Amino acid sequence: MMHWMCCSGAEMTETTRRMAVGDGPVEGVSAESVAGPLPTWLAYPAAQGVRDLDLALGRFLVRQAPQAPEAALRLAVLCSARLAQGHPCLDLADLCRHWRTALPEAWRAETDPDRPAWLPADEDACRSVLAFAPFVGDGTGDDPLVRHAHRLYLARYWRAATRIRVGITRRLSIVTAESGDAALARRWLDRVFAPGGGVDDPNWQKIACANALLHGFSIITGGPGTGKTTTVVQLLAVLQGLAQARGLSRGLRICLAAPTGKAASRLNESIAGALGYLREGADAGLQSALDRVPAQVVTLHRLLGSRPDTRRLTYHAEHPLDLDVLVVDEASMMDIEMTDAVLAALPDHARLVLLGDRDQLASVEAGAVLGELCARALDGHYRPDHCERLRTFCGQAPGVQWQDVDGTPLDQGVVMLRQSHRFDSESGIGRLAAAVNAQDTAAVAGLLQHPLPGLRFLPLQAAGGGKRSVDWLEDAGVLGPSGYPSWFAVLRDARPPPGAEQPELDRWAGAVLACQARFQVLCALRAGPWGVQGLNQLIESRLRARGCIAPDAGPWYPGRPVLVTRNQPGLGLANGDIGITLNLPDRRRAGRYMLRVAFAGSGGNPVRWVSPARLPEIETVYALTVHKSQGSEFDQVVLVLPDRPGPLLTRELLYTGVTRARGSLVLVLPGSPDLLAEAVRHATHRAGGIWDPDA
């Protein structure tokens, strides 16, 4: 077996290392460096479905293993290419069944419409081919790729998935301190939860709290408005109360985190609201416990000590975090490597609680971790003995319809909240979200014909396929009094007088930011007339025409909304933060003004002011992609779908976009209304293999 980490020369050792761990870009490997002629398919330039990095891997493997079967080399390149599509591995069985859509366009063109001669007939044939490839191992060595069952992994992702499985399994088996006194735990749970809940309609929030007391690892999942944040605040209050009862005077060291700055900011608001609600009528003991619940949320990158000059984090297995409980919100946004890093940085005794909606868009990077972990949550699969234990701890338990004698340890750690407190049965948004999630195209079509309150559809094609001559921006409310002109009005009409002190300027900025946070245009794409770029230009031009933006204004102007696209810890800004550009009086030059971007602050600084010159990595954000909107909510949302089918138009994207709206939603359909049904049917399927690699 070839020893892959000791190649000829320091350059090739580094290249091999980076290929094995998937850390590109790769340099030093090119067509010219390969001894002998390069296979034609590796000479192709990067194209749709395959990147330069993927081809560099293939060229490197050809050099190191020139006798390897062509099929094995191609499968290795495809495995690397799958990462860009969010897959942590290559599903060999799926590839053999659906090769026409799975192969890169240039590869299909070689033999289309016939099946490529190099492609193995089935999964077993793929295994046989890979057995002759010296760069594929079983995960015990330093081979750059690992084949397990019907999946092929880059070794870096196989190792990460293995550590995730081991870490979660170990924490599920922890005997927690809180599990030793059921009577005390029940008294505390009864203090934070109102009475109620029956056999067929149990109090899932109370069950989720009790369940988390019994596990070192737990997940609370559920749709929008199901009470995930309130539940976790109640859980933390109970944990702190039980810690005090055990004589732990300092209380538990608790940290709240989220994958992005925007999600962290949103959780900050939700935690503050939940704490205020629970403090109403609380007795002294509960007040004391609530005082120990942290109200500040950090990003995962900041928590782990991410540094711009290295992939190595400050906190890891050898230097763990100093905490007892970690709660991560919006966990659907966690990719495989971030999940691995979080588990590695936790001390052995610490409890990990994940919150998130399993049906939202998965992470941009590889791995739908929360989706895999919650795959069986809808049906519960709770063992009867576990249900009885829950009943002892909280007086509530899942009914027989959610019980399964063969439930797995992971099943016991996951609780799905099932009642929405935001959308009632007559809510158009709630009904549409449920129909999309269930892939019920008939129900979606019914809502399209007969919308319910809070929901409007805006088809832009007239009967017969022609375009309507309507100004859809006006009709959708984008240019209406509650749309984008609203914050320009606040900017103009509420401007403090010259000489105003900083607190007054901060209040003005806060009012503009609050107005901006109430309304947002979302879309699926970045490029094209119905993507971020085209819509931002269109909306900006219309605002200029209406006089909201001065005709001679440059790229920076009062009222310009900007999105931070990269973490900037030196400024206290995170990827996803949104700010508004304002015109402030220049205190050094009387009668002159200067532009500053106002971002929502925290603690004693309600507004963070930043010079535009210090913000090189931003973009205008009248329109925001659904991916970037995760972790945010708005009173009013205008969701613009593409005008033609595409891989991004999926059930998950539609569901995530719909559920960003709290009060009203306008769904703009530039193309055929049939695209809406197509999106509902088009569910995202990632290759999996993180939690159950044999499935």
XYZ file of C-alpha atoms in Angstrom:
695
model
C 0.000 0.000 0.000
C 1.387 3.380 -1.011
C 2.295 5.678 1.903
C 0.476 8.828 0.822
C 1.897 11.275 3.295
C 5.526 10.728 2.248
C 5.796 11.610 -1.409
C 8.843 12.768 -3.266
C 9.650 16.319 -2.297
C 8.250 18.784 0.196
C 5.943 20.317 -2.405
C 4.227 17.017 -3.131
C 3.988 16.166 0.577
C 2.067 19.397 1.161
C -0.073 18.862 -1.912
C -0.937 15.339 -0.835
C -1.748 16.458 2.654
C -4.069 19.148 1.373
C -5.764 16.786 -1.042
C -6.254 14.203 1.708
C -7.859 16.749 4.001
C -9.677 18.606 1.235
C -8.101 21.962 2.060
C -7.702 23.768 -1.260
C -6.746 25.445 -3.377
C -4.054 23.048 -4.521
C -0.902 24.278 -6.158
C 2.074 22.506 -7.629
C 0.054 19.890 -9.508
C -0.671 20.557 -13.152
C -0.879 18.804 -16.474
C 2.766 19.591 -17.078
C 3.872 17.959 -13.829
C 2.333 14.602 -14.685
C 4.757 12.112 -16.156
C 3.388 10.906 -19.468
C 0.339 12.110 -21.358
C -2.580 13.400 -19.323
C -5.891 11.583 -19.809
C -8.152 13.653 -22.040
C -10.906 13.958 -19.441
C -8.441 15.468 -16.953
C -7.362 18.060 -19.493
C -10.819 19.614 -19.582
C -11.033 23.072 -18.052
C -13.212 23.458 -14.988
C -16.860 23.374 -16.001
C -20.282 22.986 -14.497
C -20.149 20.256 -11.863
C -16.355 20.056 -11.569
C -13.853 22.594 -10.219
C -10.165 23.242 -10.814
C -9.537 21.811 -7.353
C -11.303 18.561 -8.289
C -9.288 18.210 -11.483
C -6.091 18.947 -9.548
C -6.887 15.979 -7.316
C -7.310 13.760 -10.359
C -4.000 14.903 -11.844
C -2.235 14.283 -8.575
C -3.680 10.795 -8.266
C -2.685 9.980 -11.856
C 0.879 10.938 -11.029
C 0.942 8.899 -7.830
C -0.965 5.891 -9.156
C -0.634 5.796 -12.956
C -1.925 2.211 -13.103
C -5.145 2.965 -11.212
C -8.349 2.211 -13.160
C -9.833 5.186 -14.956
C -13.151 4.567 -13.202
C -11.499 4.854 -9.775
C -9.829 8.126 -10.754
C -13.081 9.547 -12.070
C -14.955 8.502 -8.948
C -12.320 10.237 -6.812
C -12.748 13.461 -8.796
C -16.529 13.203 -8.500
C -16.221 12.675 -4.750
C -14.290 15.937 -4.483
C -16.743 17.742 -6.773
C -19.686 16.663 -4.609
C -18.382 18.834 -1.754
C -19.254 21.985 -3.692
C -22.842 20.711 -3.893
C -23.048 20.133 -0.137
C -22.492 16.359 -0.179
C -19.940 15.013 2.314
C -19.413 11.928 0.148
C -20.226 10.286 -3.183
C -23.127 7.840 -3.105
C -22.005 5.158 -5.556
C -25.393 3.471 -5.854
C -27.114 6.776 -6.584
C -24.468 7.699 -9.161
C -24.958 4.447 -11.069
C -28.746 4.904 -11.106
C -28.853 8.601 -11.974
C -25.661 9.117 -13.961
C -27.343 11.311 -16.599
C -27.919 14.075 -14.065
C -25.049 13.276 -11.689
C -22.106 13.429 -14.096
C -20.485 16.733 -15.107
C -21.799 18.079 -18.387
C -18.461 17.648 -20.178
C -18.315 13.977 -19.143
C -21.859 13.308 -20.335
C -21.052 14.845 -23.675
C -18.329 12.224 -24.267
C -20.837 9.432 -24.920
C -24.294 10.969 -24.670
C -26.813 9.409 -24.946
C -25.046 6.111 -24.235
C -23.836 5.108 -20.798
C -20.117 5.968 -20.453
C -17.905 2.918 -20.943
C -15.824 3.728 -17.858
C -18.834 3.942 -15.491
C -19.292 0.730 -13.470
C -22.624 -0.982 -13.935
C -23.681 -0.849 -10.305
C -22.570 -0.332 -6.720
C -20.808 -3.715 -6.496
C -18.840 -2.959 -9.641
C -17.803 0.393 -8.155
C -16.506 -1.384 -5.059
C -14.506 -3.794 -7.193
C -12.919 -0.970 -9.187
C -12.044 1.022 -6.069
C -10.433 -2.073 -4.525
C -7.715 -1.789 -7.210
C -7.069 1.894 -6.454
C -4.074 2.365 -4.103
C -5.394 5.762 -2.991
C -8.635 4.348 -1.513
C -8.595 2.812 1.971
C -10.904 1.843 4.795
C -10.171 4.833 7.023
C -7.509 3.225 9.190
C -4.547 4.532 7.201
C -3.531 7.806 5.570
C -5.149 7.143 2.183
C -6.667 10.314 0.698
C -10.013 8.596 0.081
C -12.111 6.167 2.097
C -14.720 3.751 0.791
C -17.320 2.546 3.283
C -20.357 0.532 2.148
C -21.783 2.334 -0.897
C -20.144 5.687 -0.173
C -16.800 7.217 -1.128
C -15.368 9.978 1.089
C -12.399 12.268 1.077
C -10.557 11.061 4.181
C -10.916 14.411 5.916
C -14.708 14.165 5.865
C -14.746 10.479 6.796
C -12.690 11.257 9.885
C -14.923 14.201 10.790
C -18.073 12.067 10.429
C -16.525 9.320 12.538
C -15.640 11.768 15.315
C -19.179 13.186 15.216
C -20.708 9.719 15.635
C -18.350 8.823 18.461
C -18.805 12.166 20.220
C -22.596 12.171 20.093
C -22.860 8.504 21.064
C -20.662 9.100 24.103
C -22.660 12.127 25.238
C -25.948 10.273 24.798
C -24.669 7.703 27.298
C -23.624 10.237 29.955
C -25.457 9.836 33.270
C -26.247 13.479 34.017
C -26.254 14.961 37.501
C -29.867 16.087 37.015
C -31.086 12.550 36.305
C -30.510 11.428 39.892
C -33.469 13.182 41.532
C -36.668 12.920 39.513
C -38.843 14.509 42.217
C -36.668 17.632 42.423
C -36.466 17.906 38.627
C -40.256 17.667 38.367
C -40.772 20.408 40.950
C -38.547 22.732 38.950
C -40.183 21.829 35.643
C -43.593 22.506 37.166
C -42.357 25.951 38.222
C -41.523 27.038 34.659
C -44.348 25.299 32.770
C -48.063 25.927 33.134
C -50.218 22.858 33.791
C -51.659 21.134 30.734
C -51.066 18.493 28.129
C -52.747 15.142 27.673
C -52.029 11.693 26.309
C -52.797 12.578 22.697
C -51.608 16.181 22.936
C -48.679 16.259 25.369
C -46.742 19.383 26.265
C -43.800 18.815 23.928
C -41.907 21.801 25.296
C -41.961 20.340 28.790
C -41.004 16.920 27.423
C -38.089 18.500 25.528
C -36.818 20.093 28.751
C -37.092 16.882 30.726
C -35.430 14.972 27.934
C -32.489 17.376 27.849
C -32.016 16.911 31.608
C -31.461 13.200 30.989
C -28.897 13.472 28.179
C -25.496 14.973 27.621
C -26.582 15.537 24.016
C -30.058 16.555 22.911
C -31.847 18.220 20.008
C -34.965 20.385 20.109
C -36.326 20.750 16.597
C -39.506 22.282 15.241
C -40.893 24.760 12.769
C -41.178 28.537 13.170
C -43.115 29.683 16.202
C -43.084 26.315 17.969
C -41.288 27.778 20.986
C -37.739 26.460 20.621
C -36.138 29.553 22.169
C -38.619 29.798 25.049
C -38.142 26.098 25.713
C -34.374 26.374 25.937
C -34.601 29.377 28.299
C -36.904 27.311 30.504
C -34.411 24.447 30.304
C -31.504 26.679 31.316
C -33.484 28.102 34.232
C -34.237 24.572 35.450
C -30.590 23.554 35.037
C -29.443 26.547 37.073
C -32.092 25.904 39.724
C -31.041 22.261 40.057
C -27.385 23.303 40.209
C -28.173 25.633 43.112
C -30.071 22.820 44.835
C -26.956 20.632 44.501
C -24.907 23.320 46.240
C -23.128 24.639 43.123
C -22.984 28.228 44.288
C -21.395 29.620 41.149
C -24.050 28.027 38.980
C -23.411 26.373 35.618
C -21.188 27.980 33.029
C -23.529 28.317 30.037
C -22.834 29.643 26.559
C -25.330 30.441 23.785
C -24.078 30.398 20.203
C -25.266 30.489 16.599
C -23.533 29.820 13.273
C -23.793 33.417 11.952
C -23.826 36.929 13.323
C -27.381 37.502 12.129
C -28.613 34.312 13.784
C -26.796 35.297 16.988
C -28.387 38.749 16.939
C -31.838 37.265 16.397
C -31.331 34.788 19.264
C -30.229 37.669 21.502
C -33.598 39.324 20.935
C -35.539 36.093 21.447
C -33.682 35.207 24.664
C -34.315 38.680 26.091
C -38.031 38.364 25.287
C -38.289 34.880 26.792
C -36.487 35.962 29.975
C -38.831 38.914 30.359
C -41.864 36.653 29.902
C -40.668 34.069 32.435
C -39.795 36.716 35.039
C -43.430 37.820 35.214
C -44.810 36.294 38.396
C -41.676 34.217 39.072
C -40.855 33.466 42.707
C -37.513 34.372 44.257
C -35.934 30.996 43.529
C -36.908 31.096 39.865
C -35.812 34.734 39.592
C -32.405 33.730 40.934
C -32.149 30.919 38.389
C -33.216 33.223 35.532
C -30.571 35.748 36.584
C -27.963 33.070 35.826
C -29.235 32.448 32.286
C -26.961 34.317 29.859
C -28.613 36.797 27.520
C -25.674 37.294 25.161
C -25.095 35.077 22.129
C -21.829 34.642 20.225
C -21.074 33.176 16.823
C -19.571 29.707 16.723
C -16.468 31.060 15.011
C -15.928 33.545 17.823
C -16.660 30.930 20.478
C -14.115 28.506 19.052
C -11.490 31.182 18.482
C -11.368 31.293 14.689
C -8.311 33.097 13.325
C -7.959 34.574 9.832
C -4.441 33.267 9.239
C -4.983 29.581 10.010
C -7.549 26.816 10.001
C -6.558 25.871 13.538
C -8.984 27.032 16.201
C -8.053 28.330 19.629
C -10.294 25.774 21.341
C -10.104 22.099 20.455
C -9.791 18.669 22.071
C -6.444 19.493 23.720
C -7.605 22.973 24.803
C -11.343 22.684 25.492
C -13.809 25.426 26.295
C -14.444 26.289 29.942
C -18.187 25.664 30.130
C -20.805 23.212 31.364
C -23.602 23.754 28.827
C -23.494 24.853 25.206
C -26.680 25.731 23.317
C -26.420 26.193 19.538
C -29.367 27.770 17.713
C -30.035 27.513 13.952
C -28.155 24.208 13.970
C -29.413 23.402 10.456
C -26.691 25.810 9.284
C -23.900 23.745 10.854
C -21.842 21.796 8.344
C -19.893 18.625 9.055
C -16.622 20.363 9.920
C -18.201 22.927 12.245
C -20.129 20.176 14.054
C -16.905 18.218 14.429
C -15.091 21.290 15.779
C -17.843 22.063 18.306
C -17.886 18.515 19.677
C -14.086 18.445 19.860
C -13.916 21.705 21.839
C -16.398 20.632 24.500
C -15.096 19.325 27.837
C -16.035 15.714 28.522
C -18.699 16.613 31.090
C -20.364 19.419 29.102
C -23.929 19.176 27.824
C -24.663 20.090 24.175
C -28.160 21.196 23.132
C -28.912 21.868 19.458
C -31.901 23.949 18.356
C -33.136 24.205 14.803
C -35.702 23.472 12.142
C -34.776 20.190 10.465
C -36.765 21.165 7.352
C -34.873 24.370 6.580
C -32.086 24.682 4.071
C -29.018 22.755 5.125
C -25.593 24.334 5.499
C -23.912 25.889 2.492
C -20.864 23.707 3.108
C -20.847 19.901 3.078
C -23.217 17.923 5.254
C -26.869 18.240 6.308
C -25.995 17.321 9.887
C -29.181 18.372 11.676
C -31.327 16.833 8.948
C -29.577 13.477 9.375
C -29.755 13.556 13.151
C -33.474 14.427 13.065
C -34.430 12.122 10.192
C -36.753 10.055 12.435
C -38.013 12.889 14.650
C -41.491 13.162 13.131
C -42.483 9.687 14.333
C -40.641 9.931 17.650
C -39.433 6.313 18.044
C -39.270 6.661 21.827
C -38.800 3.452 23.767
C -41.631 2.731 26.230
C -39.202 2.633 29.178
C -37.853 6.051 28.208
C -41.397 7.420 27.994
C -42.104 6.196 31.517
C -38.923 7.862 32.718
C -40.023 11.135 31.121
C -43.410 10.804 32.822
C -41.664 10.407 36.175
C -39.585 13.532 35.574
C -42.230 15.871 34.171
C -45.648 14.241 34.331
C -45.780 14.145 30.523
C -44.768 11.532 27.956
C -45.204 10.849 24.241
C -48.251 8.690 23.494
C -48.138 5.209 22.007
C -48.246 6.620 18.461
C -44.729 7.986 19.024
C -43.328 4.896 20.764
C -41.086 2.206 19.303
C -39.517 -0.666 21.237
C -36.635 -0.609 18.748
C -35.931 3.118 19.129
C -32.241 3.998 18.939
C -30.264 5.970 21.538
C -30.254 8.941 19.162
C -34.054 8.798 18.841
C -34.303 9.225 22.616
C -32.234 12.418 22.457
C -34.383 14.245 19.869
C -37.677 16.019 20.568
C -39.765 17.703 17.885
C -42.030 20.592 18.919
C -45.267 20.246 16.999
C -47.534 23.209 17.794
C -46.977 26.592 16.160
C -47.767 29.541 18.400
C -47.174 31.998 15.545
C -49.486 30.704 12.833
C -53.044 29.583 13.530
C -55.132 27.306 11.320
C -56.271 30.256 9.198
C -52.802 31.716 8.624
C -51.876 31.714 4.960
C -48.163 31.603 5.768
C -48.568 28.690 8.167
C -50.763 26.717 5.785
C -48.390 27.304 2.861
C -45.344 26.313 4.936
C -47.063 23.096 6.032
C -48.143 22.253 2.480
C -44.651 22.884 1.084
C -43.064 20.800 3.821
C -45.454 17.915 3.143
C -44.871 18.259 -0.628
C -48.651 18.630 -0.972
C -48.884 20.240 -4.411
C -52.698 20.090 -4.354
C -52.834 22.143 -1.152
C -50.355 24.660 -2.595
C -52.474 24.940 -5.756
C -55.545 25.516 -3.592
C -53.823 28.361 -1.765
C -52.711 29.809 -5.097
C -56.341 29.980 -6.202
C -57.773 31.016 -2.831
C -55.104 32.676 -0.649
C -55.676 32.990 3.077
C -54.970 36.107 5.202
C -51.337 37.185 5.221
C -50.534 35.479 1.900
C -50.564 36.828 -1.642
C -49.374 35.324 -4.908
C -48.217 37.640 -7.679
C -47.928 35.838 -11.047
C -46.150 38.008 -13.612
C -47.296 36.039 -16.646
C -50.662 36.828 -18.141
C -52.917 34.159 -19.574
C -51.319 32.713 -22.701
C -47.787 33.234 -21.418
C -47.372 36.959 -22.081
C -45.954 39.319 -19.505
C -48.286 41.528 -17.510
C -47.672 45.250 -17.901
C -48.043 45.745 -14.169
C -45.273 47.358 -12.116
C -44.728 44.361 -9.856
C -42.536 46.279 -7.417
C -45.482 48.554 -6.663
C -47.963 45.696 -6.590
C -45.793 43.623 -4.247
C -45.397 46.534 -1.836
C -41.658 46.920 -2.355
C -42.137 50.615 -3.189
C -45.170 51.078 -0.960
C -45.419 52.966 2.344
C -44.399 49.896 4.368
C -41.694 48.867 1.895
C -38.265 50.342 1.316
C -39.355 54.006 1.091
C -40.370 53.718 4.757
C -36.837 53.834 6.121
C -35.901 56.658 3.760
C -38.839 58.557 5.284
C -37.591 57.884 8.819
C -34.086 58.807 7.734
C -35.377 62.140 6.414
C -38.180 63.063 8.816
C -36.693 61.869 12.109
C -33.185 63.251 11.532
C -31.919 64.939 14.695
C -31.149 68.658 14.450
C -27.578 69.861 13.898
C -25.566 69.632 17.096
C -27.547 66.656 18.417
C -25.708 64.527 20.973
C -24.712 60.907 20.336
C -27.659 59.301 22.218
C -30.086 61.149 19.946
C -28.183 60.047 16.851
C -28.199 56.468 18.164
C -31.985 56.586 18.649
C -32.422 57.863 15.109
C -30.225 55.095 13.716
C -32.094 52.538 15.832
C -35.407 53.686 14.376
C -34.074 53.374 10.818
C -32.645 49.905 11.529
C -35.910 48.768 13.115
C -37.793 49.949 10.036
C -35.371 48.071 7.758
C -35.757 44.871 9.778
C -39.513 44.802 9.184
C -39.435 44.355 5.393
C -37.215 42.284 3.067
C -37.135 41.058 -0.518
C -35.776 37.502 -0.748
C -34.790 35.497 -3.804
C -33.266 32.157 -4.703
C -30.458 33.240 -7.013
C -27.495 35.581 -6.989
C -27.151 36.300 -10.706
C -29.684 37.231 -13.367
C -32.661 39.604 -13.440
C -34.482 37.610 -10.736
C -31.426 37.207 -8.536
C -29.768 39.452 -5.960
C -27.728 41.376 -8.513
C -30.575 42.184 -10.902
C -33.130 42.933 -8.195
C -30.767 45.194 -6.236
C -30.093 47.236 -9.362
C -33.792 47.400 -10.252
C -34.954 48.432 -6.773
C -32.168 50.987 -6.417
C -33.001 52.565 -9.774
C -36.681 52.833 -8.843
C -35.835 54.419 -5.501
C -33.697 56.971 -7.357
C -36.600 57.694 -9.683
C -38.876 58.293 -6.678
C -36.412 60.737 -5.113
C -35.476 58.525 -2.168
C -31.878 58.511 -3.455
C -30.342 61.681 -4.858
C -29.949 61.468 -8.668
C -26.256 62.353 -8.462
C -25.474 60.045 -5.524
C -22.496 57.750 -5.894
C -22.232 54.131 -4.767
C -22.401 55.251 -1.115
C -25.474 57.306 -0.204
C -27.742 57.882 2.815
C -30.148 54.976 3.140
C -28.021 52.379 1.355
C -28.475 49.003 3.093
C -25.370 46.838 3.133
C -24.672 43.210 3.988
C -21.357 42.185 5.553
C -20.051 39.213 3.536
C -17.108 38.229 5.705
C -16.467 38.109 9.439
C -14.657 41.241 10.601
C -13.932 40.673 14.301
C -11.877 43.845 14.551
C -15.053 45.823 13.842
C -17.308 43.566 15.871
C -19.118 42.535 12.676
C -19.989 39.085 11.398
C -20.899 37.645 8.029
C -24.618 38.335 7.536
C -24.858 41.558 9.568
C -26.956 44.257 7.882
C -26.376 47.986 8.321
C -27.828 51.236 6.954
C -25.747 54.138 5.653
C -26.567 57.452 7.353
C -25.430 61.033 6.952
C -23.965 62.304 10.221
C -22.859 65.863 11.054
C -19.105 66.208 10.978
C -18.210 67.610 14.393
C -14.820 68.743 13.130
C -16.210 70.789 10.242
C -19.281 72.910 10.887
C -22.054 72.481 8.346
C -20.459 69.422 6.779
C -21.683 65.827 6.863
C -20.035 62.434 6.664
C -21.353 58.979 5.798
C -21.311 56.254 8.428
C -22.900 52.793 8.398
C -25.062 52.013 11.415
C -25.268 48.411 12.645
C -27.330 47.158 15.570
C -25.112 47.059 18.640
C -25.447 45.265 21.945
C -25.223 45.929 25.653
C -24.334 49.533 26.380
C -23.724 50.331 22.710
C -27.104 50.274 20.949
C -25.556 51.232 17.594
C -22.175 50.408 16.094
C -20.989 53.121 13.676
C -18.475 52.181 10.979
C -16.880 54.225 8.220
C -17.609 52.919 4.697
C -13.864 52.959 4.048
C -13.480 50.157 6.602
C -16.056 47.937 4.870
C -14.455 46.559 1.701
C -16.380 43.272 1.779
C -20.024 44.275 1.656
C -22.836 44.308 -0.884
C -26.084 46.220 -1.302
C -28.957 44.296 0.197
C -32.369 45.455 -0.984
C -32.619 41.844 -2.141
C -31.179 39.001 -0.062
C -30.786 35.337 -0.935
C -32.860 32.895 1.072
C -29.614 31.201 2.145
C -28.331 34.460 3.645
C -31.666 35.120 5.349
C -31.469 32.047 7.578
C -31.599 33.051 11.205
C -33.612 36.183 10.338
C -37.309 37.000 10.478
C -39.228 39.938 9.027
C -42.745 41.262 9.483
C -43.202 41.387 5.710
C -41.414 39.337 3.070
C -41.545 39.487 -0.705
C -40.197 36.156 -1.981
C -39.192 36.236 -5.664
C -38.833 32.860 -7.363
C -36.737 32.302 -10.510
C -38.386 32.463 -13.926
C -37.185 28.999 -14.929
C -36.372 25.646 -13.308
C -32.985 25.148 -11.681
C -31.189 23.095 -9.047
C -31.590 25.803 -6.388
C -35.385 25.883 -6.640
C -36.176 23.254 -4.021
C -38.741 22.485 -1.361
C -36.266 23.424 1.364
C -35.485 26.804 -0.199
C -39.176 27.572 -0.631
C -40.016 26.493 2.922
C -37.139 28.527 4.385
C -38.129 31.626 2.409
C -41.803 31.329 3.348
C -41.042 30.933 7.055
C -38.910 34.091 7.203
C -42.218 36.021 7.199
C -43.950 36.722 10.500
C -46.982 38.674 9.316
C -47.351 38.830 5.551
C -45.844 37.152 2.513
C -46.018 38.048 -1.174
C -44.816 35.254 -3.455
C -43.716 36.666 -6.824
C -43.844 34.186 -9.735
C -41.959 35.596 -12.771
C -42.292 32.334 -14.715
C -45.021 29.802 -15.068
C -46.973 29.091 -11.864
C -46.116 25.451 -12.560
C -42.630 26.233 -11.229
C -44.142 26.566 -7.770
C -45.369 22.966 -7.855
C -42.029 21.866 -9.273
C -40.206 23.492 -6.357
C -42.514 21.740 -3.891
C -41.771 18.368 -5.483
C -38.008 18.976 -5.740
C -36.659 17.949 -2.339
C -32.949 18.260 -1.640
C -31.223 14.916 -1.139
C -27.709 15.068 0.221
C -25.578 11.986 0.173
C -25.717 11.543 3.955
C -23.323 9.107 5.511
C -22.558 11.261 8.555
C -24.611 9.557 11.252
C -25.344 6.174 9.664
C -22.773 5.396 6.953
C -24.249 1.928 6.389
C -27.764 3.168 5.616
